[in-house]
CSV table of N, CA and C in Angstrom, one decimal:
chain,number,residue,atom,x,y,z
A,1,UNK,N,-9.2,2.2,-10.6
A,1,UNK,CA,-7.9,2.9,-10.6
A,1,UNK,C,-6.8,1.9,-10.7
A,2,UNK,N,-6.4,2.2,-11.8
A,2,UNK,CA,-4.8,0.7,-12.2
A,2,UNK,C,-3.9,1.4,-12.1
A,3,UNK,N,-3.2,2.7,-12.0
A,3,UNK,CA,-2.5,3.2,-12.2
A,3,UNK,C,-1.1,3.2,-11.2
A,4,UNK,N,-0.8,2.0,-10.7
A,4,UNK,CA,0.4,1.4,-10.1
A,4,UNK,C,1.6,0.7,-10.7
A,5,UNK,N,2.6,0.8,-10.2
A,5,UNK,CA,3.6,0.1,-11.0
A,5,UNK,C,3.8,-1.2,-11.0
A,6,UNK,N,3.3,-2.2,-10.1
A,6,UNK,CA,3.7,-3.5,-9.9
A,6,UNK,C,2.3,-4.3,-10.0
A,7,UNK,N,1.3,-3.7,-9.3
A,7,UNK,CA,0.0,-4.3,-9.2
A,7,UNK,C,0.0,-4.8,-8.0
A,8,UNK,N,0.6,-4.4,-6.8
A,8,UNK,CA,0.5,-4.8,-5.4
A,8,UNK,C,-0.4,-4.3,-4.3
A,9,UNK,N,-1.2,-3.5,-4.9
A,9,UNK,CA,-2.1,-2.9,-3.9
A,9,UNK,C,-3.9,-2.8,-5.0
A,10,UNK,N,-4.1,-3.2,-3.8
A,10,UNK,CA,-6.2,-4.0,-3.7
A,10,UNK,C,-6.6,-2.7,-5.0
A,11,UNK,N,-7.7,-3.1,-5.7
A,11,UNK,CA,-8.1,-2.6,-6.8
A,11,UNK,C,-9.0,-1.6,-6.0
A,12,UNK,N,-9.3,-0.5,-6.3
A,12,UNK,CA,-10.4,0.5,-6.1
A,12,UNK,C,-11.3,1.1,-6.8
A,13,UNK,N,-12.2,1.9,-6.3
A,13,UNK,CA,-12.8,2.1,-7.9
A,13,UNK,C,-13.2,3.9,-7.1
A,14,UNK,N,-13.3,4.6,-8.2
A,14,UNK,CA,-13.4,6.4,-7.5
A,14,UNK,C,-14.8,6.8,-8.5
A,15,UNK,N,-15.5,6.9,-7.1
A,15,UNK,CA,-16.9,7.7,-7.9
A,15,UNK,C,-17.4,8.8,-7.5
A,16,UNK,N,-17.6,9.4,-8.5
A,16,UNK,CA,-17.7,11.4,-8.0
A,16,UNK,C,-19.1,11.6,-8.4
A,17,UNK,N,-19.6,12.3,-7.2
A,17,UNK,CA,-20.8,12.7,-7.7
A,17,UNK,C,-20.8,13.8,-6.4
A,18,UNK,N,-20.2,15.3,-7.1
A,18,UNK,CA,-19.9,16.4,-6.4
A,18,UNK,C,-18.9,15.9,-5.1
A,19,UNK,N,-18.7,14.7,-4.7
A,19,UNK,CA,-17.4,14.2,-3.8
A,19,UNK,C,-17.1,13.3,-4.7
A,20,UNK,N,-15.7,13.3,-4.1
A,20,UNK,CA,-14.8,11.9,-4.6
A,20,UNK,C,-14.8,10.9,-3.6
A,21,UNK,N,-15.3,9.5,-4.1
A,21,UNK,CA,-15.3,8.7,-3.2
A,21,UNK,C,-14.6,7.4,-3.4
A,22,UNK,N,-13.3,6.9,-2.3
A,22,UNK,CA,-12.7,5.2,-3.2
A,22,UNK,C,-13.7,4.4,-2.3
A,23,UNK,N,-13.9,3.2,-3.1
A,23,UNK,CA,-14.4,2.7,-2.4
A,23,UNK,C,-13.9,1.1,-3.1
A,24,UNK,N,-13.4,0.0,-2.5
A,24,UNK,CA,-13.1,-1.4,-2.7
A,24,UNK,C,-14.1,-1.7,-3.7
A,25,UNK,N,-13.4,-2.6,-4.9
A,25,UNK,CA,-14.0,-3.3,-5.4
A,25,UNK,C,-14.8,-4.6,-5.6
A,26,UNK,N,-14.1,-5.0,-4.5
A,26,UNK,CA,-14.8,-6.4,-3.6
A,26,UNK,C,-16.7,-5.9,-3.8
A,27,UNK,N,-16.9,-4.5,-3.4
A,27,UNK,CA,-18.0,-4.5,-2.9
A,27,UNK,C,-19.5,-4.1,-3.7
A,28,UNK,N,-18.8,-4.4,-4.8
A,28,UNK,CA,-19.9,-4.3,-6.2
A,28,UNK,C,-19.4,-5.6,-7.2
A,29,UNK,N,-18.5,-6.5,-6.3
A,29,UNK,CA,-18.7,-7.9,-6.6
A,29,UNK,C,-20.6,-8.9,-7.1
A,30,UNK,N,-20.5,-9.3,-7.9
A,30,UNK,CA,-22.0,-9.5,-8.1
A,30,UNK,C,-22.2,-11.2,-7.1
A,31,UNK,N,-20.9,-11.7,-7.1
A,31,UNK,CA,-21.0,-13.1,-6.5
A,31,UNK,C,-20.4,-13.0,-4.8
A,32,UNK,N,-21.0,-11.8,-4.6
A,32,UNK,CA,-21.3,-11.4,-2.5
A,32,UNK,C,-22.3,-12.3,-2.2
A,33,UNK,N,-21.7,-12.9,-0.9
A,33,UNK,CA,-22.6,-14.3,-0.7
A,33,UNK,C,-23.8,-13.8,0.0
A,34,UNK,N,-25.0,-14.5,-0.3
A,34,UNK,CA,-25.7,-14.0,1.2
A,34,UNK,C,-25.8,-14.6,2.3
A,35,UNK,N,-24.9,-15.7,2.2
A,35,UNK,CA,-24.6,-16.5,3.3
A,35,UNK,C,-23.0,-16.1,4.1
A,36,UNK,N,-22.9,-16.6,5.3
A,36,UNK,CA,-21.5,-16.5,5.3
A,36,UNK,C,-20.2,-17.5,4.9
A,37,UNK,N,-20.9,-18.2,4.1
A,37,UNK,CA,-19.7,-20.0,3.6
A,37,UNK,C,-18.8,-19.2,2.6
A,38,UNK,N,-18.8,-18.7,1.6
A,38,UNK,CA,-17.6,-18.1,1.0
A,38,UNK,C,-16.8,-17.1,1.7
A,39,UNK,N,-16.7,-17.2,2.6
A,39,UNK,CA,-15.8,-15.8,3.1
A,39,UNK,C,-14.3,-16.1,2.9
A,40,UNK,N,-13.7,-17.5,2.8
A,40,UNK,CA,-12.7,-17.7,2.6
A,40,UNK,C,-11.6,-17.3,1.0
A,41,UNK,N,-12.8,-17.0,0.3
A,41,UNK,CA,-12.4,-16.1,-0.9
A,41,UNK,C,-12.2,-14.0,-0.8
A,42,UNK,N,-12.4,-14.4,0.5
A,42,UNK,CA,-12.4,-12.7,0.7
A,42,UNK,C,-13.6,-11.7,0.3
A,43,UNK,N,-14.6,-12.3,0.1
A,43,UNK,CA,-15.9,-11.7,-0.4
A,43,UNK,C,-17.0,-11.0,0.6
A,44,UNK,N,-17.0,-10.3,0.2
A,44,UNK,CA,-17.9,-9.3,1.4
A,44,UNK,C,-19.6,-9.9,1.6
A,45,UNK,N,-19.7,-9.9,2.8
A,45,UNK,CA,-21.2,-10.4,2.7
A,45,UNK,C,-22.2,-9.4,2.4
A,46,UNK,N,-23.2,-10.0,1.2
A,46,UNK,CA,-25.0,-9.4,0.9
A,46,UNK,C,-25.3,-8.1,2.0
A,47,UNK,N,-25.2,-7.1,1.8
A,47,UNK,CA,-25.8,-6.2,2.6
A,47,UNK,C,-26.8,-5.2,1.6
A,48,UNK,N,-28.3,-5.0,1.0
A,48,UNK,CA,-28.6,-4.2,0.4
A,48,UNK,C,-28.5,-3.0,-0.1
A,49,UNK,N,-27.7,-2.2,0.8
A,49,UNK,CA,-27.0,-1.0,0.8
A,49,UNK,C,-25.7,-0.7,0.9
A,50,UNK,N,-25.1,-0.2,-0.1
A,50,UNK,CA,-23.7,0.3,0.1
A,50,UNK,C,-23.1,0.9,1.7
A,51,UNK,N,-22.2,0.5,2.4
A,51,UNK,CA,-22.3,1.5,3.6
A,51,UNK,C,-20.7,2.5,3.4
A,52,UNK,N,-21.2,3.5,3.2
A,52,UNK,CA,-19.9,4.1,2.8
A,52,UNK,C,-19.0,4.9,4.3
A,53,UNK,N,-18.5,4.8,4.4
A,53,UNK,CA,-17.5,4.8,5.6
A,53,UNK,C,-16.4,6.9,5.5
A,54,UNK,N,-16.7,7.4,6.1
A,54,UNK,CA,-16.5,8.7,5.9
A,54,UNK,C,-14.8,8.8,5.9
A,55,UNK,N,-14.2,7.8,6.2
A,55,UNK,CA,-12.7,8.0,5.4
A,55,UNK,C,-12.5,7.3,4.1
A,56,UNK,N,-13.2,6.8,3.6
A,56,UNK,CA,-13.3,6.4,2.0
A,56,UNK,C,-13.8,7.7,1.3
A,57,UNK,N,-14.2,8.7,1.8
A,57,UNK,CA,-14.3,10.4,1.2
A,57,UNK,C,-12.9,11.0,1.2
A,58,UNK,N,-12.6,11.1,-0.2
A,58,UNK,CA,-11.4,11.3,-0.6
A,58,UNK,C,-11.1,12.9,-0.6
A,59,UNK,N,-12.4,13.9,-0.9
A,59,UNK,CA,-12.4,15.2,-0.8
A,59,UNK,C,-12.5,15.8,0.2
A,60,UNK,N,-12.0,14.9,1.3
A,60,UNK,CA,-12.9,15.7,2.9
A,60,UNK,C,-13.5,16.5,3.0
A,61,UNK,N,-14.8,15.8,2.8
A,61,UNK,CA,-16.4,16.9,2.6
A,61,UNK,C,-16.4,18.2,2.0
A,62,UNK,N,-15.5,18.3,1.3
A,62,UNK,CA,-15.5,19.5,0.3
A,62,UNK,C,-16.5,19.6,-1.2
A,63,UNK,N,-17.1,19.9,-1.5
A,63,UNK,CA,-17.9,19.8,-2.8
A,63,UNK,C,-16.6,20.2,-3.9
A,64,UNK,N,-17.2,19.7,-5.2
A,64,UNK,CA,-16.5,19.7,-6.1
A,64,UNK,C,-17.7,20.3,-7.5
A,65,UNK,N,-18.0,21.3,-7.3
A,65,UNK,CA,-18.8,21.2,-8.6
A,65,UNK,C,-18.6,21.2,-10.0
A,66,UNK,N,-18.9,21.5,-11.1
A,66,UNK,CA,-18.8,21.3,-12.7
A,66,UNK,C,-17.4,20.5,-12.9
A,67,UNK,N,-16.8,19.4,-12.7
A,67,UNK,CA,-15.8,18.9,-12.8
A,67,UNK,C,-15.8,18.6,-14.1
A,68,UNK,N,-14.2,18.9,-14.7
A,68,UNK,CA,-14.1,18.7,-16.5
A,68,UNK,C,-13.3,17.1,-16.2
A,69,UNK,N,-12.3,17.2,-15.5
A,69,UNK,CA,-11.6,15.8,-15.9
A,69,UNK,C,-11.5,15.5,-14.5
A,70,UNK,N,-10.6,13.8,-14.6
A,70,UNK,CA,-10.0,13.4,-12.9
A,70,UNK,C,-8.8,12.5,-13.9
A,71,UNK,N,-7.7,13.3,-13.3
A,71,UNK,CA,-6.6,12.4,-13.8
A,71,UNK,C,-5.8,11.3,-12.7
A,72,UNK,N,-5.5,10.2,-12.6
A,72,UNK,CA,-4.5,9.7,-11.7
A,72,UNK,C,-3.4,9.2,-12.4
A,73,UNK,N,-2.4,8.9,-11.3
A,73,UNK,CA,-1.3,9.0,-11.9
A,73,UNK,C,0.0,8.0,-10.8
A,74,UNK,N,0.9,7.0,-10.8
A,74,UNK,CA,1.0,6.6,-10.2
A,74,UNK,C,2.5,7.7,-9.5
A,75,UNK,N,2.8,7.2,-8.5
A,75,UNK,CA,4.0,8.3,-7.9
A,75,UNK,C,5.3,7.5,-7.4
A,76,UNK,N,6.1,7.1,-6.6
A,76,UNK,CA,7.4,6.2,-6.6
A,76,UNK,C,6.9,5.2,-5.5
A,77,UNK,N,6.3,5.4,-5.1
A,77,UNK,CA,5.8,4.6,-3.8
A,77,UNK,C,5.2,3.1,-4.5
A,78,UNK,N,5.2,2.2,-4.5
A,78,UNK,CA,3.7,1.5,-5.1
A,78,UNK,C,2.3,1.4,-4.3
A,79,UNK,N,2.5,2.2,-3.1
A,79,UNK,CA,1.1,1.5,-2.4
A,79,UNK,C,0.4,3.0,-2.4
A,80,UNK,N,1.4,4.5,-3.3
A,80,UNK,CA,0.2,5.5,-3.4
A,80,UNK,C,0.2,5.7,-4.8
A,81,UNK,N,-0.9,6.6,-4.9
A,81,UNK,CA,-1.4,7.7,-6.6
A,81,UNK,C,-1.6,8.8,-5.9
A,82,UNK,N,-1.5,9.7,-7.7
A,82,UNK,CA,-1.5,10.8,-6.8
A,82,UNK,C,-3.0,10.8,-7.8
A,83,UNK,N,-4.2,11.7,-7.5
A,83,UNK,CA,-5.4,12.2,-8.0
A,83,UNK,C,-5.5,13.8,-8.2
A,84,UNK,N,-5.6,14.2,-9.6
A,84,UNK,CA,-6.0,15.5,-9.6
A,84,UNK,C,-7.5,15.7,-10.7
A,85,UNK,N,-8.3,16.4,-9.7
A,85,UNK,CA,-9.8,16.9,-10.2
A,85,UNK,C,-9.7,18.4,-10.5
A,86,UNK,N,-10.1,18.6,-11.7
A,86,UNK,CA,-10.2,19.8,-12.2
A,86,UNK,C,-11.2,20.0,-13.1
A,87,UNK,N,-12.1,21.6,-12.7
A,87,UNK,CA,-12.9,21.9,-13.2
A,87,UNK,C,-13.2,23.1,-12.6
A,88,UNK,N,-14.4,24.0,-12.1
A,88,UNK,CA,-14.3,24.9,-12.0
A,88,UNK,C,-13.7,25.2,-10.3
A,89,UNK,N,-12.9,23.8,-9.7
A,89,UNK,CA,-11.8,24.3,-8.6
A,89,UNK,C,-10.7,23.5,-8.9
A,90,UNK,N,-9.9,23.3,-8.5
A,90,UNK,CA,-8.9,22.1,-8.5
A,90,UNK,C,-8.1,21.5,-7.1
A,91,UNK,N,-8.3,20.3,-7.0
A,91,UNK,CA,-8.2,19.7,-6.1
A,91,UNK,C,-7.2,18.1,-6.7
A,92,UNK,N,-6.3,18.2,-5.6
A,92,UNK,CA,-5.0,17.3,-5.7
A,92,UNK,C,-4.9,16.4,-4.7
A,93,UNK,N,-4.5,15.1,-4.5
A,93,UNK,CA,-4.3,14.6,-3.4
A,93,UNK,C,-3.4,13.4,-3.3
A,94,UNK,N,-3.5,12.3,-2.5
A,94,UNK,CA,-2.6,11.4,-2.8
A,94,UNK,C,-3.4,10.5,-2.2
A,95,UNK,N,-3.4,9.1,-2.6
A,95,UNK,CA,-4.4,8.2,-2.1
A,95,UNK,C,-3.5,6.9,-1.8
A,96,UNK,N,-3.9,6.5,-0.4
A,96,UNK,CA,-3.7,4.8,-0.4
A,96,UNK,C,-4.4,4.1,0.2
A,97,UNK,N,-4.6,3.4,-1.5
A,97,UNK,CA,-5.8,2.4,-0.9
A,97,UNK,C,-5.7,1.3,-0.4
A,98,UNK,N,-4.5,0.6,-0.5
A,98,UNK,CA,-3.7,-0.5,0.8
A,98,UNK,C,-3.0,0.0,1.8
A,99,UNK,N,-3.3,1.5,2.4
A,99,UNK,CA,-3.0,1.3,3.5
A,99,UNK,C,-1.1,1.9,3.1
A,100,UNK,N,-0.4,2.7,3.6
A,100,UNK,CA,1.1,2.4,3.3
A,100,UNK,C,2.0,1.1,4.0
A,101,UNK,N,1.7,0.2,2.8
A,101,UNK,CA,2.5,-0.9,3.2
A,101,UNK,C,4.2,-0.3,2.8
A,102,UNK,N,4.2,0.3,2.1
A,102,UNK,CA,5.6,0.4,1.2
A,102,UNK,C,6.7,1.5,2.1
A,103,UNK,N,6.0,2.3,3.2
A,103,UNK,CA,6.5,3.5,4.0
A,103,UNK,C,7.0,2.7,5.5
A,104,UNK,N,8.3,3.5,6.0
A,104,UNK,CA,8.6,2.5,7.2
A,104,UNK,C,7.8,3.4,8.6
A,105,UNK,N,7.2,2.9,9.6
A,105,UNK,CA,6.6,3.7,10.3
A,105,UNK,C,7.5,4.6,11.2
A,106,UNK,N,7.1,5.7,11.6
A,106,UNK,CA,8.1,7.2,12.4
A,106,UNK,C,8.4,6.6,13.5
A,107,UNK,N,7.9,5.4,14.1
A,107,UNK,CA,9.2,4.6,15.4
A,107,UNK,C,9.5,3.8,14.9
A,108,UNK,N,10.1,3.3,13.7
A,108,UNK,CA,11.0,2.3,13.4
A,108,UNK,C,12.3,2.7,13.8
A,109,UNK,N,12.7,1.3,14.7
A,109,UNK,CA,14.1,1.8,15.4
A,109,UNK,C,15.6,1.6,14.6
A,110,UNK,N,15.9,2.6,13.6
A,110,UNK,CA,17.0,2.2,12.5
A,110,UNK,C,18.6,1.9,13.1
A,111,UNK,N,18.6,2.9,14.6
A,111,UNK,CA,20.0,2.1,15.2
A,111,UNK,C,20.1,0.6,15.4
A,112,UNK,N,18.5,0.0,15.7
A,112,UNK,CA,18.5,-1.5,16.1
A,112,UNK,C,19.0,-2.0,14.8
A,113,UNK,N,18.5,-1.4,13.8
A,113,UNK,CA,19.1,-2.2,12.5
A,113,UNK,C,20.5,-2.1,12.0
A,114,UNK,N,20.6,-0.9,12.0
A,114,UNK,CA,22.1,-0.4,12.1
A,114,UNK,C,22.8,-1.3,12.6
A,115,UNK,N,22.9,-1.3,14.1
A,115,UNK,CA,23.6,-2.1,14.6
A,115,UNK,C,23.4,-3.7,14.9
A,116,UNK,N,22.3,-4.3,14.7
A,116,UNK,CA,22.7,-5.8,13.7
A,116,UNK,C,23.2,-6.2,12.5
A,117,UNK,N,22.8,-4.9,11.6
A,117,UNK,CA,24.0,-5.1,10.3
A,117,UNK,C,25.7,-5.1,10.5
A,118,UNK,N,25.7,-4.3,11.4
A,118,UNK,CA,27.6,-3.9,11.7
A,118,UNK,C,27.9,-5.7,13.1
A,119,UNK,N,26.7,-5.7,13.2
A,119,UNK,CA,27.4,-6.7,14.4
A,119,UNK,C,27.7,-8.2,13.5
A,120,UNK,N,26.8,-8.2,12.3
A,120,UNK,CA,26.5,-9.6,11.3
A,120,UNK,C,27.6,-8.8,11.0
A,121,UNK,N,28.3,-7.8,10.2
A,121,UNK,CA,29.6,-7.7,9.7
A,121,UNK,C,30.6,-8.3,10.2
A,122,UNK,N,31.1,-7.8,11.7
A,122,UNK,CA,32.2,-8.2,12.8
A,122,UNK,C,31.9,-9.8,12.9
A,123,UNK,N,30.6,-10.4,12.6
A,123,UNK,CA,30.9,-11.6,13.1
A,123,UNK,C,31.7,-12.0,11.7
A,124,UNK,N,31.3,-11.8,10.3
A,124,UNK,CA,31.4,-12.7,9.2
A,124,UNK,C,32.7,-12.3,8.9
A,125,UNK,N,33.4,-11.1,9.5
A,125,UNK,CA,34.7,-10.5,9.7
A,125,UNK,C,36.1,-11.8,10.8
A,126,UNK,N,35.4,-12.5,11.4
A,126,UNK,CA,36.2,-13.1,12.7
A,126,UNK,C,35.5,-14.3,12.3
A,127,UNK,N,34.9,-14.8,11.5
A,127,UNK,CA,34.6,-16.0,11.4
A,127,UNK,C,35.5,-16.6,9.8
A,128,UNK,N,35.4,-15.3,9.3
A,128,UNK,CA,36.7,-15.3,7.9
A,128,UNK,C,38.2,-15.2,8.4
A,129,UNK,N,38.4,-14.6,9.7
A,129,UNK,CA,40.0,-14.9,9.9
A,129,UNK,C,40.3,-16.3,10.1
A,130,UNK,N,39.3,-16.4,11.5
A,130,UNK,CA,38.9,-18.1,11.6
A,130,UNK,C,39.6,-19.4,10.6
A,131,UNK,N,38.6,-19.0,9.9
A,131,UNK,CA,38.7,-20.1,8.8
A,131,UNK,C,39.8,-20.1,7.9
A,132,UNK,N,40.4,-18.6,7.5
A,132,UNK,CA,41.6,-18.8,7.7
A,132,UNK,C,42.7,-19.2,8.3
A,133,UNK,N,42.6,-19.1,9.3
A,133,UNK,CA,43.6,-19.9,10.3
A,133,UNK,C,43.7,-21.8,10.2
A,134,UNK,N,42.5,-21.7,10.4
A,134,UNK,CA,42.2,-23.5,10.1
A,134,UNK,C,43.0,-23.9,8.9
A,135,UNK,N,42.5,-23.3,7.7
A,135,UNK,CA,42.8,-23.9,6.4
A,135,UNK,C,44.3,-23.7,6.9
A,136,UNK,N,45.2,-22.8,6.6
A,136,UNK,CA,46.4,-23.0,6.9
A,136,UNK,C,46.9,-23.9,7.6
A,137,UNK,N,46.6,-23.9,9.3
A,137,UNK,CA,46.9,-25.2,10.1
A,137,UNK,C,46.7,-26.7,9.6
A,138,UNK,N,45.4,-26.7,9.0
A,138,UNK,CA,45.5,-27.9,7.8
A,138,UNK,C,46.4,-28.1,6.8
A,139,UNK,N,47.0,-27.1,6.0
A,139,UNK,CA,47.9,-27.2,4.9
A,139,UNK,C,48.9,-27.5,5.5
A,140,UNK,N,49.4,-26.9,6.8
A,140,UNK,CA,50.7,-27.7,7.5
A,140,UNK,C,50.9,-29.0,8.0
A,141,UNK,N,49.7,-29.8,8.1
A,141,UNK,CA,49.3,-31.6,8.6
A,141,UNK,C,50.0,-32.2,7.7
């Protein structure tokens, strides 16, 4: 799935077989160590089996049978897509597979920001009269 605007969020790959499933690309890497010494490349270690993790089910356990297409499509955010499966149901969703880095979280405190922006104003406001006053007092020496 490439369908992002900048290329800032981890590559995925969506395999359907009556579910839709993302699952990291890392993990059909062929050079997965069976040791643990490469891990510093971010490489998942040798495990024989896939282990698929029941929130990488993108359909929430819903079946999907005779599917004709699966379109994605990127949306304004860069860290979602949106996915639509159609065939004899249709089913729509939105996916992030990094996680919303790009969304601010529902306690981010925007007065705290608010008001360090207005207080960095007032100062760079009194630090400009300031220095106006100086320069002058200098031009009168």
């Amino acid at each position: 799935m490439e369908h992002v605007i900048y290329g800032m969020q981890k590559a995925e790959l969506m395999i359907f077989s009556l579910y839709m499933l993302q699952m990291n690309k890392w993990f059909l890497d062929p050079r997965r160590p069976v040791t643990g010494g490469p891990q510093e490349e971010g490489l998942m270690p040798y495990i024989p089996e896939l282990r698929i993790s029941p929130h990488d089910m993108i359909t929430y356990n819903q079946t999907l049978p005779r599917v004709s297409a699966i379109y994605t499509a990127p949306t304004g955010l860069e860290s979602a897509c949106v996915v639509l499966v159609y065939g004899l149901d249709l089913f729509y969703t939105r996916m992030f597979p990094s996680k919303m880095f790009d969304v601010l979280k529902d306690d981010f405190d925007h007065y705290l920001i608010g008001g360090a922006v207005l207080a960095l104003a007032v100062a760079a406001l009194i630090t400009r009269k300031l220095a106006q006053k100086k320069a002058l007092k200098q031009a009168w020496k």
